[in-house]
PDB file of C-alpha atoms in Angstrom:
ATOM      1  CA  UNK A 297     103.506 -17.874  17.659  1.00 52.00           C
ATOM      2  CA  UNK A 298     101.228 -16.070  19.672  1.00 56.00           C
ATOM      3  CA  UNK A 299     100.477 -13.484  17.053  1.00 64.00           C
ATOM      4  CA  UNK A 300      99.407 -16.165  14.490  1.00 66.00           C
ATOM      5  CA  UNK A 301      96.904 -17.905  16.529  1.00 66.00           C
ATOM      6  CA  UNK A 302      95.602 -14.183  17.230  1.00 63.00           C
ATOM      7  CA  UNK A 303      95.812 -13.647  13.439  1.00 69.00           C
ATOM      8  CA  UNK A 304      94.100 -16.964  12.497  1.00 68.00           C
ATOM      9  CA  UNK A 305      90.876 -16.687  15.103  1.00 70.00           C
ATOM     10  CA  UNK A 306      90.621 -13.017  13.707  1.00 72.00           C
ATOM     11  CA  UNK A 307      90.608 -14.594  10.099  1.00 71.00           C
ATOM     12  CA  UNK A 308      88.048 -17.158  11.600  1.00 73.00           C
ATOM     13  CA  UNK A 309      85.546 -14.531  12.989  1.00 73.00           C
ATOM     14  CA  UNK A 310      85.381 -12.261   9.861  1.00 74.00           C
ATOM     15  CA  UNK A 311      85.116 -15.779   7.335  1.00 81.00           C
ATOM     16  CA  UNK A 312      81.876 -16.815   9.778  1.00 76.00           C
ATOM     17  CA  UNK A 313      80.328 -13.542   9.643  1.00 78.00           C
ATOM     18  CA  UNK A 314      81.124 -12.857   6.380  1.00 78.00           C
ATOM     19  CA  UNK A 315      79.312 -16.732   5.953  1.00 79.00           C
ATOM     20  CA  UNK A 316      76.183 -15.239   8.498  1.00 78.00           C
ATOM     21  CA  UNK A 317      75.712 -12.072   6.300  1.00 78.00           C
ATOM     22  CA  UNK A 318      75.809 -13.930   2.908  1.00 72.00           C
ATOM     23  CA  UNK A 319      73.519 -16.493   4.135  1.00 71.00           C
ATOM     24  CA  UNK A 320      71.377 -13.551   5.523  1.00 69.00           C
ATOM     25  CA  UNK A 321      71.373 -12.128   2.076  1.00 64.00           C
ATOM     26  CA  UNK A 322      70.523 -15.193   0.309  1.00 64.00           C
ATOM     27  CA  UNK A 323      67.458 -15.816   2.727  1.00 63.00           C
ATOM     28  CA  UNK A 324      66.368 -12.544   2.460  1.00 59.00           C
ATOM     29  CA  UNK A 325      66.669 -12.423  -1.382  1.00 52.00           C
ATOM     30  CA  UNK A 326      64.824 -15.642  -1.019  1.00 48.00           C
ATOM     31  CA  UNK A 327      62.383 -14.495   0.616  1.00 48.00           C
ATOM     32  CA  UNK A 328      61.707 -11.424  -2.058  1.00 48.00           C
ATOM     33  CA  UNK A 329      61.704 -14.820  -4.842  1.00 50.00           C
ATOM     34  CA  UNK A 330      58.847 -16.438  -3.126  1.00 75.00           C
ATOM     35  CA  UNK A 331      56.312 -13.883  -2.350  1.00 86.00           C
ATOM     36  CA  UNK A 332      53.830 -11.736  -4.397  1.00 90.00           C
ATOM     37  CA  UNK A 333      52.590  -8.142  -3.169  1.00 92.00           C
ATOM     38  CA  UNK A 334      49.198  -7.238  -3.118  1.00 93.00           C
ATOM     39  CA  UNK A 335      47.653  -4.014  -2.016  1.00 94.00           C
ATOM     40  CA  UNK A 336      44.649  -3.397   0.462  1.00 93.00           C
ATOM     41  CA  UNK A 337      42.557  -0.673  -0.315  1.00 94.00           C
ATOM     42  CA  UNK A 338      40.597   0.632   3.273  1.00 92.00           C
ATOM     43  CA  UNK A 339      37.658   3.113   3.373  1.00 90.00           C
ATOM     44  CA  UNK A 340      37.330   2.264   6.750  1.00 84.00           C
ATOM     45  CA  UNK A 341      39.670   2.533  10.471  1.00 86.00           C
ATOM     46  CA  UNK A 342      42.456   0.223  10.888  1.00 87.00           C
ATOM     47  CA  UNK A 343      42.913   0.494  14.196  1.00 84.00           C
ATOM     48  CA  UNK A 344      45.991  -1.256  15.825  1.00 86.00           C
ATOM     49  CA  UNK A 345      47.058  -2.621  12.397  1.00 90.00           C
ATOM     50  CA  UNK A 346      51.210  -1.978  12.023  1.00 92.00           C
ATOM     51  CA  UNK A 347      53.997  -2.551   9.662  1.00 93.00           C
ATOM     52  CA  UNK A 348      55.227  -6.180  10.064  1.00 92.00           C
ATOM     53  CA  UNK A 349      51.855  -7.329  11.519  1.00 93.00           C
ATOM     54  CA  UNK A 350      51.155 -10.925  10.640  1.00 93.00           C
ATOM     55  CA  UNK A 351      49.460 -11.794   7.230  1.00 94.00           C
ATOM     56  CA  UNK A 352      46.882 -14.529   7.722  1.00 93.00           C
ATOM     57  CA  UNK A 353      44.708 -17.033   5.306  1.00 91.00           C
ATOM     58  CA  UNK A 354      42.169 -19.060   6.801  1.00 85.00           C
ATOM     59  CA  UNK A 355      44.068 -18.906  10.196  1.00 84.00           C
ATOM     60  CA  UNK A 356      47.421 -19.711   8.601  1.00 89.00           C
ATOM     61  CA  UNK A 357      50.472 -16.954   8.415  1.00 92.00           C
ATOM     62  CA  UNK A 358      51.049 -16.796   4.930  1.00 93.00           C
ATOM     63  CA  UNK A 359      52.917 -13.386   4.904  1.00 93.00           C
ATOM     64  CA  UNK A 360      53.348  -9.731   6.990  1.00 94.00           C
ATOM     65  CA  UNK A 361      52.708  -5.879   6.216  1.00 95.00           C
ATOM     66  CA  UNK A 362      55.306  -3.818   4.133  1.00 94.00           C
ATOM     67  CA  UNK A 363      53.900  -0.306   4.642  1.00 93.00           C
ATOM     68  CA  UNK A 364      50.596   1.375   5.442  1.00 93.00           C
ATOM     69  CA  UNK A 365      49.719   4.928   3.961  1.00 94.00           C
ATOM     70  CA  UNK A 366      47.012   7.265   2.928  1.00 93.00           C
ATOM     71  CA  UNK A 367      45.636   7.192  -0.630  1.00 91.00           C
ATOM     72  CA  UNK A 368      47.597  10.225  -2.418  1.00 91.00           C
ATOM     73  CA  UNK A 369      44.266  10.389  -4.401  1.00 90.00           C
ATOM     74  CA  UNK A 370      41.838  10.169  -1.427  1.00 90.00           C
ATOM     75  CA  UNK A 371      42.772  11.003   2.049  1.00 88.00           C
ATOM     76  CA  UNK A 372      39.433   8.498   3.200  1.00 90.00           C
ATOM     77  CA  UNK A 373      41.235   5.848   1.667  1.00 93.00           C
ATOM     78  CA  UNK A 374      44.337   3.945   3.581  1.00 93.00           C
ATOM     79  CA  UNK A 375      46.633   1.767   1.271  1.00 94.00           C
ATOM     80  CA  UNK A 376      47.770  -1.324   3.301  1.00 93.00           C
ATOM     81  CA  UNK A 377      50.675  -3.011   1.261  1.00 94.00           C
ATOM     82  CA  UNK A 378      51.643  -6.894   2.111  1.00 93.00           C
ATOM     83  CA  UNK A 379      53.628  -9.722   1.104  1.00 93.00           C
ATOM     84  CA  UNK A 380      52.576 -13.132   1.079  1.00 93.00           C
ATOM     85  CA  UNK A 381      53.639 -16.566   0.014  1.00 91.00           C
ATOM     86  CA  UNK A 382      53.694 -16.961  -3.996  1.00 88.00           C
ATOM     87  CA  UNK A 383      52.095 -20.012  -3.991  1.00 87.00           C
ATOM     88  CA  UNK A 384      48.809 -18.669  -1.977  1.00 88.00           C
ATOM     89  CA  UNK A 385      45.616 -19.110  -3.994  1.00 86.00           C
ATOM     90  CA  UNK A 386      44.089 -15.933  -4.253  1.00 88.00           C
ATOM     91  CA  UNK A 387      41.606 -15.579  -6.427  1.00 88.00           C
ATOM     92  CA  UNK A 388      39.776 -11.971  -7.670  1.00 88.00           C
ATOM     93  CA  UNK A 389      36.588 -12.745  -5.177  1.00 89.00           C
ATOM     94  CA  UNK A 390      39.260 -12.430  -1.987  1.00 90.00           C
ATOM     95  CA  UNK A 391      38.974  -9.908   0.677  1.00 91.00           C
ATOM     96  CA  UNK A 392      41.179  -8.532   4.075  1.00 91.00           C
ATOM     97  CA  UNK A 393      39.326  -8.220   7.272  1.00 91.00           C
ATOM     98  CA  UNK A 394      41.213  -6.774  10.109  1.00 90.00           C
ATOM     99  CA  UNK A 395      41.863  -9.410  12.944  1.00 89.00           C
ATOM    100  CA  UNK A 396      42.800  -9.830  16.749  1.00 86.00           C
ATOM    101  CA  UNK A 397      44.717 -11.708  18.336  1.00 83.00           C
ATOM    102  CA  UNK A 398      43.225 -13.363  21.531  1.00 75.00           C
ATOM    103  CA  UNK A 399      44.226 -11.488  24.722  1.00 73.00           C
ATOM    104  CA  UNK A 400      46.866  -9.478  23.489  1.00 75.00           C
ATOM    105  CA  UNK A 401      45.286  -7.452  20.814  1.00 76.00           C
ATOM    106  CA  UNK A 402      47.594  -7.289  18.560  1.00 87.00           C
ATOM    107  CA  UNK A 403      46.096  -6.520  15.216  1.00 90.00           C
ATOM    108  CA  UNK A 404      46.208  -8.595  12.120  1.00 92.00           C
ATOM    109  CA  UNK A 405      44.720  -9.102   8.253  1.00 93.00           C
ATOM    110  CA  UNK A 406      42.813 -12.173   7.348  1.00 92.00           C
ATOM    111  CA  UNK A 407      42.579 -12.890   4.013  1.00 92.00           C
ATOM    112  CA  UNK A 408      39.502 -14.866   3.063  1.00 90.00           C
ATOM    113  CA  UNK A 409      38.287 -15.749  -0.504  1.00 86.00           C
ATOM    114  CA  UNK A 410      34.380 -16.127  -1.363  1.00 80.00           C
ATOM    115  CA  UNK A 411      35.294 -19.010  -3.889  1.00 75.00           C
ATOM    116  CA  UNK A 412      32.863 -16.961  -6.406  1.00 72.00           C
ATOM    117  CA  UNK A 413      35.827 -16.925  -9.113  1.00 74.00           C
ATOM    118  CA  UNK A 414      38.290 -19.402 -10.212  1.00 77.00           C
ATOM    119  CA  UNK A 415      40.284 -16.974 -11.941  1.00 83.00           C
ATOM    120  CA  UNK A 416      43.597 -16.175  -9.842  1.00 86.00           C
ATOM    121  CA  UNK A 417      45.172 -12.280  -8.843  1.00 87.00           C
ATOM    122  CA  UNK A 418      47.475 -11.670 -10.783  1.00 88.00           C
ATOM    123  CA  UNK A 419      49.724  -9.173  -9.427  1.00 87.00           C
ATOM    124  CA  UNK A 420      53.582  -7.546  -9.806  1.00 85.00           C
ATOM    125  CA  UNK A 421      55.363  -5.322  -8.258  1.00 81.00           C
ATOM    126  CA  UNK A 422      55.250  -2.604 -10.824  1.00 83.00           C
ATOM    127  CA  UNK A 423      51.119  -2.747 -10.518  1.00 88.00           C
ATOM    128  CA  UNK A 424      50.126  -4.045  -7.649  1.00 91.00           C
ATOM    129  CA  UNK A 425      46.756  -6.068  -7.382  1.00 90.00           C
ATOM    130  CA  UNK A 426      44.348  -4.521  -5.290  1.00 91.00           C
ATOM    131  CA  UNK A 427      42.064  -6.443  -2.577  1.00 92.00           C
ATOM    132  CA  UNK A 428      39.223  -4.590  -1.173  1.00 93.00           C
ATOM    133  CA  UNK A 429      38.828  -4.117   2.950  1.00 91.00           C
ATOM    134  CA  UNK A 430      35.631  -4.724   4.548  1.00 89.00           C
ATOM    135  CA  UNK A 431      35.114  -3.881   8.286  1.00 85.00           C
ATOM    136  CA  UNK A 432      35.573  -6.668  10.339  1.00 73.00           C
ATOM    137  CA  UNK A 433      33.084  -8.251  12.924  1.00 70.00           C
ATOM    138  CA  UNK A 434      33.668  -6.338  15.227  1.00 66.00           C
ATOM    139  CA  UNK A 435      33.623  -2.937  13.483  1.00 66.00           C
ATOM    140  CA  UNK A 436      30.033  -4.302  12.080  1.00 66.00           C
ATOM    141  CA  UNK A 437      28.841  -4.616  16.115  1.00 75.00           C
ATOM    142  CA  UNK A 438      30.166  -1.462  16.324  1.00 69.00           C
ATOM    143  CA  UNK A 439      28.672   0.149  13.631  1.00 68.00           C
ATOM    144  CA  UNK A 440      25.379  -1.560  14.544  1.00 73.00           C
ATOM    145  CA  UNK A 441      25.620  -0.405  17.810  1.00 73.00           C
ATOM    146  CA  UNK A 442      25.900   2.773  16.930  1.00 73.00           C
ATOM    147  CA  UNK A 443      22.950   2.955  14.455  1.00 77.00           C
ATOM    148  CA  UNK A 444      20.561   1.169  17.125  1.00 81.00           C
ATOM    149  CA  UNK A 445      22.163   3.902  19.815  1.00 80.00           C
ATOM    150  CA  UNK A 446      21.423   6.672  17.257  1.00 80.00           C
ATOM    151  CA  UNK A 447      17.917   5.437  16.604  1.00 82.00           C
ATOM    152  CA  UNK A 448      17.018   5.049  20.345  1.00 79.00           C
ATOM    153  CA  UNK A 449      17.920   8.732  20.675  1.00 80.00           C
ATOM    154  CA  UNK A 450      15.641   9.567  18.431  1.00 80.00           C
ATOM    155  CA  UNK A 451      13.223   7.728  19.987  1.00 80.00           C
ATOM    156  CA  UNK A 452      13.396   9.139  23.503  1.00 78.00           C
ATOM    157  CA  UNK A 453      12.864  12.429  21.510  1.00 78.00           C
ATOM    158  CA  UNK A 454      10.104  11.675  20.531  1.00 78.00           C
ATOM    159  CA  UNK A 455       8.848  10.161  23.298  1.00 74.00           C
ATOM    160  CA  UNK A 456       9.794  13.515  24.576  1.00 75.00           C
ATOM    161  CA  UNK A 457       7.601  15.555  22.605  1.00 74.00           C
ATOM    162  CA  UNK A 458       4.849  13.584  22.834  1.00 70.00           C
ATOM    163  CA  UNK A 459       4.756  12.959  26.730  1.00 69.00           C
ATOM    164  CA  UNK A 460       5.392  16.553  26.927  1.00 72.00           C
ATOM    165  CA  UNK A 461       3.237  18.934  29.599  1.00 75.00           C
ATOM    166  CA  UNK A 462       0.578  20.037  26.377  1.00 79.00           C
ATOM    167  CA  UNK A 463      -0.120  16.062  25.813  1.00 75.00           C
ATOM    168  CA  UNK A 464       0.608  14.993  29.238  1.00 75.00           C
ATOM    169  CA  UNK A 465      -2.963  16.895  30.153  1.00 80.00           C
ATOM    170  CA  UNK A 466      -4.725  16.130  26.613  1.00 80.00           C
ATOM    171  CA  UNK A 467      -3.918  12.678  28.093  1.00 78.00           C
ATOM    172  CA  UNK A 468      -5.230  13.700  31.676  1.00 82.00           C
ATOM    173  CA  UNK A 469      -8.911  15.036  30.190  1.00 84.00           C
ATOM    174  CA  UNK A 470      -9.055  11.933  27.107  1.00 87.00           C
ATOM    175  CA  UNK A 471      -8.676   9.757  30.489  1.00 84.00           C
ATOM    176  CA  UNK A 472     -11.653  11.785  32.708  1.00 82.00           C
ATOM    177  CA  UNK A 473     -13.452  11.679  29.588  1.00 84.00           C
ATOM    178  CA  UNK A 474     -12.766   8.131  29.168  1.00 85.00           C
ATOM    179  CA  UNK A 475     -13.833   7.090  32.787  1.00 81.00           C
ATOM    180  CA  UNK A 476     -17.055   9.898  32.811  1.00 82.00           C
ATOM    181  CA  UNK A 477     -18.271   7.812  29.275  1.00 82.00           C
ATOM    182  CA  UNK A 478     -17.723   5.011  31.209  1.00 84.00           C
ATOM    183  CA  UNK A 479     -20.567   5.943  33.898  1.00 80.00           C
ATOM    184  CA  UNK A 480     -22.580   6.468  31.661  1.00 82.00           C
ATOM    185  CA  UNK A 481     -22.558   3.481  29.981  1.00 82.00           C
ATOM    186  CA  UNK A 482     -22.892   2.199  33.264  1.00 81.00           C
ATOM    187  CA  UNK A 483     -26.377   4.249  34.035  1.00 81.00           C
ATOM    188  CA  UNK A 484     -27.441   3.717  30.296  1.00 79.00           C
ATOM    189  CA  UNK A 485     -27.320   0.028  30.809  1.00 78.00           C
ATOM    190  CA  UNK A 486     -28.852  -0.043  34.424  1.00 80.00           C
ATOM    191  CA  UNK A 487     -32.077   1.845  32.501  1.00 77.00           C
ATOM    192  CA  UNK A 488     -32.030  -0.477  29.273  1.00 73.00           C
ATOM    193  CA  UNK A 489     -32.191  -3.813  32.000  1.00 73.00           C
ATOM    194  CA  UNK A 490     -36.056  -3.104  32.817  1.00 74.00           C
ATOM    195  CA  UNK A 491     -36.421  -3.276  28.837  1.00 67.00           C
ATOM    196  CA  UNK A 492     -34.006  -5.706  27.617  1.00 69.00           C
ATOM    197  CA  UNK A 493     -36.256  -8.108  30.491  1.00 71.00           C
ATOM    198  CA  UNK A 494     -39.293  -7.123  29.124  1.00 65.00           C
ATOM    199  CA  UNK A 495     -37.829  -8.248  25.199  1.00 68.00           C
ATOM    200  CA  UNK A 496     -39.468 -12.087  25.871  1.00 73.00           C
ATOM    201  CA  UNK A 497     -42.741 -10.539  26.392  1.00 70.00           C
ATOM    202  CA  UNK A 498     -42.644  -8.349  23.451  1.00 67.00           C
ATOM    203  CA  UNK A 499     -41.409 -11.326  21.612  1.00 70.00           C
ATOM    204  CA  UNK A 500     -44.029 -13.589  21.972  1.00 74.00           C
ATOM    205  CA  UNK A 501     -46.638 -10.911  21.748  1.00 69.00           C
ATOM    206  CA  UNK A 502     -45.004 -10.257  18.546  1.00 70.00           C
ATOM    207  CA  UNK A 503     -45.261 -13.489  17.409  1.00 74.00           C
ATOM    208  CA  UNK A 504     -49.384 -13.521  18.594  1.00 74.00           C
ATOM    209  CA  UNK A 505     -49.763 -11.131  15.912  1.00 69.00           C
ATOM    210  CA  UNK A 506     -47.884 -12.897  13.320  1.00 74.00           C
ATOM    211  CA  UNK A 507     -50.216 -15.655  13.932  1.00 77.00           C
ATOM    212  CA  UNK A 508     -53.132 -13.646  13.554  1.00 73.00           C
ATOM    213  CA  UNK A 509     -52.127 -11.970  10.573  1.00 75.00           C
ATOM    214  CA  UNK A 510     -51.423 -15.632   9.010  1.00 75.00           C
ATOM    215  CA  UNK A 511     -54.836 -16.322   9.787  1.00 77.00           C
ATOM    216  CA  UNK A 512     -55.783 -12.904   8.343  1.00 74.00           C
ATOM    217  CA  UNK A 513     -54.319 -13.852   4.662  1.00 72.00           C
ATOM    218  CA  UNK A 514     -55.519 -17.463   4.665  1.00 80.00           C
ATOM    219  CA  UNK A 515     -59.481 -16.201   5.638  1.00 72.00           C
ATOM    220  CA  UNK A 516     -58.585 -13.341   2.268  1.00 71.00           C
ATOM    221  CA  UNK A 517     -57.181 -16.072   0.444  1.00 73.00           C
ATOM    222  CA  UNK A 518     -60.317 -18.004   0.929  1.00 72.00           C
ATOM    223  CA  UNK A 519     -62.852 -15.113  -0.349  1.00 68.00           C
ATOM    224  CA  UNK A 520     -61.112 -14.253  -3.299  1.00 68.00           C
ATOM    225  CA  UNK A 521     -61.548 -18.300  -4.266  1.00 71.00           C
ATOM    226  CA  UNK A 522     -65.075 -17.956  -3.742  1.00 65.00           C
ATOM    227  CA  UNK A 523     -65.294 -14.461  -5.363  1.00 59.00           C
ATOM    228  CA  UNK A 524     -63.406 -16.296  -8.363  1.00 61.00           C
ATOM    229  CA  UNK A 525     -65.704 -19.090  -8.570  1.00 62.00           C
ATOM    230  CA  UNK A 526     -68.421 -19.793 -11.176  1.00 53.00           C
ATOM    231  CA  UNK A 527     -71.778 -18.049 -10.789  1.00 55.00           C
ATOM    232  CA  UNK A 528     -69.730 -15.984  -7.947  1.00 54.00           C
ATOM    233  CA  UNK A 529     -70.058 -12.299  -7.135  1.00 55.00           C
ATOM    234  CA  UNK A 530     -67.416 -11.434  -9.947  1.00 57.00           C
ATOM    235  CA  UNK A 531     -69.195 -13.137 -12.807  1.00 60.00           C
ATOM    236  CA  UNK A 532     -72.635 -11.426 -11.606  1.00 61.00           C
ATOM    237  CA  UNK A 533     -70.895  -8.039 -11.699  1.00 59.00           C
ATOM    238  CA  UNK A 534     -69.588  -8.789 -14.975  1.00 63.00           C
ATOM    239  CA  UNK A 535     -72.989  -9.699 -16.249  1.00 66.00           C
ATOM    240  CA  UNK A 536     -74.520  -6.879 -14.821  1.00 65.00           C
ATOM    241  CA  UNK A 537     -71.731  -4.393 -16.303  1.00 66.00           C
ATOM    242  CA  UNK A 538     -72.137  -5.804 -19.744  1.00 68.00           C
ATOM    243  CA  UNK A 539     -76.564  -4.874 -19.119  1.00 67.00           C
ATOM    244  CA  UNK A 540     -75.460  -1.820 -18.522  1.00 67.00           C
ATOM    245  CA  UNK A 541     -73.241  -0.982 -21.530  1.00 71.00           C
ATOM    246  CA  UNK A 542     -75.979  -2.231 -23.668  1.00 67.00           C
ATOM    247  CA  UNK A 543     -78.481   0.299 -21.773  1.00 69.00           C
ATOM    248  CA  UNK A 544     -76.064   3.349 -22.286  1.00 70.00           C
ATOM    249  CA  UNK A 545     -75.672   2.066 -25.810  1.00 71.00           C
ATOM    250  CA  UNK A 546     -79.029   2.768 -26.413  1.00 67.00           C
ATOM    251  CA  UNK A 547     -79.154   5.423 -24.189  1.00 68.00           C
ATOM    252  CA  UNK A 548     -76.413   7.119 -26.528  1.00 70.00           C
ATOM    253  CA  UNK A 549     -78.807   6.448 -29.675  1.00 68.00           C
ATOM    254  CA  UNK A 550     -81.847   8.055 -27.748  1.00 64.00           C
ATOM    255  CA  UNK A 551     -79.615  10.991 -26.981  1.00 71.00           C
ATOM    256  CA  UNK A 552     -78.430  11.755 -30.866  1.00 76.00           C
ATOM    257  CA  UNK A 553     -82.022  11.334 -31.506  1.00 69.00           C
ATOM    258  CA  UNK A 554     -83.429  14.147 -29.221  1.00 69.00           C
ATOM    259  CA  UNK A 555     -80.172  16.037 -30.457  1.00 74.00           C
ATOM    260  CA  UNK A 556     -81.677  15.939 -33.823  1.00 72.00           C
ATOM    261  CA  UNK A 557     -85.020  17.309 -33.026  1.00 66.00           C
ATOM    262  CA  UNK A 558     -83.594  20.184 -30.891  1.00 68.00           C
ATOM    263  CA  UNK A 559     -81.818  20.684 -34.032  1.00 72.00           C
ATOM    264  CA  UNK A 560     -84.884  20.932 -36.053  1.00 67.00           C
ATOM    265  CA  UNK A 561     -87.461  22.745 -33.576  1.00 63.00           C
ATOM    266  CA  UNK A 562     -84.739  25.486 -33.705  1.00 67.00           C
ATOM    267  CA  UNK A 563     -84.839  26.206 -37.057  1.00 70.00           C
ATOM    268  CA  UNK A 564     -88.784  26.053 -37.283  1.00 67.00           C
ATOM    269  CA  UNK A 565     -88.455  28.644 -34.430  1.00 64.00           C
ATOM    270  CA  UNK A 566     -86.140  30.782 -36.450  1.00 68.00           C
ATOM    271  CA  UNK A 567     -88.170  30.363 -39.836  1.00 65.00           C
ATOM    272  CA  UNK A 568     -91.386  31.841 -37.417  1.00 59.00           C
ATOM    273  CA  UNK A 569     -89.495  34.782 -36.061  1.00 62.00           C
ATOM    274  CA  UNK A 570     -88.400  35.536 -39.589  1.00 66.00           C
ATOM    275  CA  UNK A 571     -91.436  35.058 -41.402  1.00 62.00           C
ATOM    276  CA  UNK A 572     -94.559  34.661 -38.796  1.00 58.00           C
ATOM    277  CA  UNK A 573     -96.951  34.291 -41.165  1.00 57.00           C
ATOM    278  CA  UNK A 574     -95.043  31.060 -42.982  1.00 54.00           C
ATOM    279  CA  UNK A 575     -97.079  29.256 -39.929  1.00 51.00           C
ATOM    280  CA  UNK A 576    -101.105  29.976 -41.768  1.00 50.00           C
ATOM    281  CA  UNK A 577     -99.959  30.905 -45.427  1.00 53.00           C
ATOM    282  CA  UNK A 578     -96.625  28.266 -45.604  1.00 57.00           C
ATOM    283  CA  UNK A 579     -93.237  29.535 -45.875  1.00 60.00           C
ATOM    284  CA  UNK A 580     -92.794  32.728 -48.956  1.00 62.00           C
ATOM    285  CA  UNK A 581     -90.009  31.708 -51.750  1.00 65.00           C
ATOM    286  CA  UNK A 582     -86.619  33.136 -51.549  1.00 65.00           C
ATOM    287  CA  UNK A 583     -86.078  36.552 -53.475  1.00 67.00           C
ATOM    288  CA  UNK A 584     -84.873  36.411 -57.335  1.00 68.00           C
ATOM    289  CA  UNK A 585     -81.096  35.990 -57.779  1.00 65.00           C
ATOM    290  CA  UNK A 586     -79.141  37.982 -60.090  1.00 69.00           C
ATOM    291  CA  UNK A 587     -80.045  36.660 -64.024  1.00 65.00           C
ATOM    292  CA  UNK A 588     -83.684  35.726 -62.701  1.00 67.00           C
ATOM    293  CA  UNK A 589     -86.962  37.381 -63.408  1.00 67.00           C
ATOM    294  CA  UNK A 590     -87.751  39.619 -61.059  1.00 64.00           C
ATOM    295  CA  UNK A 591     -84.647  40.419 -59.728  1.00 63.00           C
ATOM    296  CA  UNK A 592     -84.144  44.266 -58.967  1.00 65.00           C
ATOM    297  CA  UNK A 593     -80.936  45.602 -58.122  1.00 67.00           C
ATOM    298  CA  UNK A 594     -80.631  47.339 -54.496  1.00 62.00           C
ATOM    299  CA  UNK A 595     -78.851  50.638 -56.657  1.00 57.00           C
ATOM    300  CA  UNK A 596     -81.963  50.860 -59.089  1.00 55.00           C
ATOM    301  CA  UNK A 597     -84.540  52.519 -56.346  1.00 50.00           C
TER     302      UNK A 597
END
């Protein structure tokens, strides 16, 4: 009797787990039914992320990490593979950021979807759909912090080379030139105050002789009026020049005239050296030409 209740809570035991491990089975088989696989595709750290980390959408777990590995292709590039719930609305403008959890630090992808495209992932598990990976806040501090780090290095060295000991006295003597320009400034201005007091003077004697040369123009001004007026000093010179064109007018004709005589008194001159005696017996006829009587060869003699 005792052997059969043994027997029978054996049977028991091995019918429940048998019951735990199929329902095991089913869930987990379930669980392969209900959820696509995408893959993440890194080109930057993932540090703290693990296999079976938490999947999350907008804050909600939607699904966990299968495996993470390095590219085969590119060893820069880590391949994140996950699981998620079938129904999840994924569209081909999501992304994966890499996520902490509050105190702990455990690490974690958040899945997050621009809403550019309404067209959803399609994915299976022979060809996986990929999602990109873009560094998360943090790793954008970090990378910012680095850059302004790396540029105020750069800056000190040049700070560096310019405060060195060469420009550190080129500043020194710029400076002593500086403050001995400076005094002299000062003295140049001490020696321009006599004049720059003495400027009112000069200004009003200035303006004196603007004054008088006013006057000056109006008392011109008034004899060219009266040298322009009828009967004036202009019209007398005119009449005057036009008496004296007519004189040298005539002038001219008596000149031509006594031109004309000279003309003539030399050629009675040369007729009386030629022929003296032309002045008491009248001037002798030419000699015969050739063909007229009288006419003797110069050869024949």
């Amino acid at each position: 009797m005792e052997n059969r209740a043994h027997a029978l809570a054996a049977g028991l035991f091995v019918i429940f787990l048998s019951a735990a491990m199929a329902g095991v089975a089913m869930w987990l088989s379930g669980d392969r039914l209900t959820r696509d696989k995408y893959l993440l595709v890194s080109a930057f750290p993932i540090t703290g992320l693990n296999p079976q980390a938490t999947v999350r959408y907008r804050g909600l777990t939607v699904g966990k990490v299968e495996n993470i590995r390095l590219d085969p292709k590119d060893s820069h590039t880590i391949l994140i593979q996950i699981s998620v719930d079938k129904d999840l609305p994924l569209t081909k403008s999501a992304y994966a950021q890499l996520g902490y959890q509050g105190l702990t630090g455990l690490a974690f992808v958040q899945l997050n979807d621009e809403g550019g495209e309404s067209e959803r992932l399609k994915t299976d598990s022979e060809n996986l759909a990929q999602i990109p990976f873009r560094p998360s806040e943090l790793d954008s501090i970090t990378t910012s912090a680095q850059r302004l780090l790396s540029t105020a290095n750069g800056l000190v060295e040049r700070l560096n080379l310019v405060f060195d000991d060469q420009n550190r006295s080129r500043f020194t003597r710029i400076m002593e030139n500086t403050e001995g320009a400076t005094g002299q400034m000062r003295r140049l201005i001490t020696q321009l105050e006599p004049g720059i007091k003495k400027l009112p003077g000069l200004a009003n004697d200035a303006s004196s002789v603007l004054n008088r040369t006013d006057q000056l123009v109006i008392g011109l001004n008034q004899i060219t009026t009266k040298l322009n007026q009828q009967g004036g000093a202009i019209d007398n010179f005119s009449q005057t020049a036009a008496e004296l064109s007519g004189t040298m007018h005539k002038l001219n004709g008596v000149a031509e005239g006594l031109t004309r005589n000279s003309r003539n008194v030399d050629r009675i001159l040369l007729q009386l050296e030629e022929q003296p005696g032309s002045l008491l017996f009248g001037r002798s006829p030419p000699p015969p030409g050739p063909g007229e009587d009288g006419f003797v060869s110069p050869g024949s003699h």
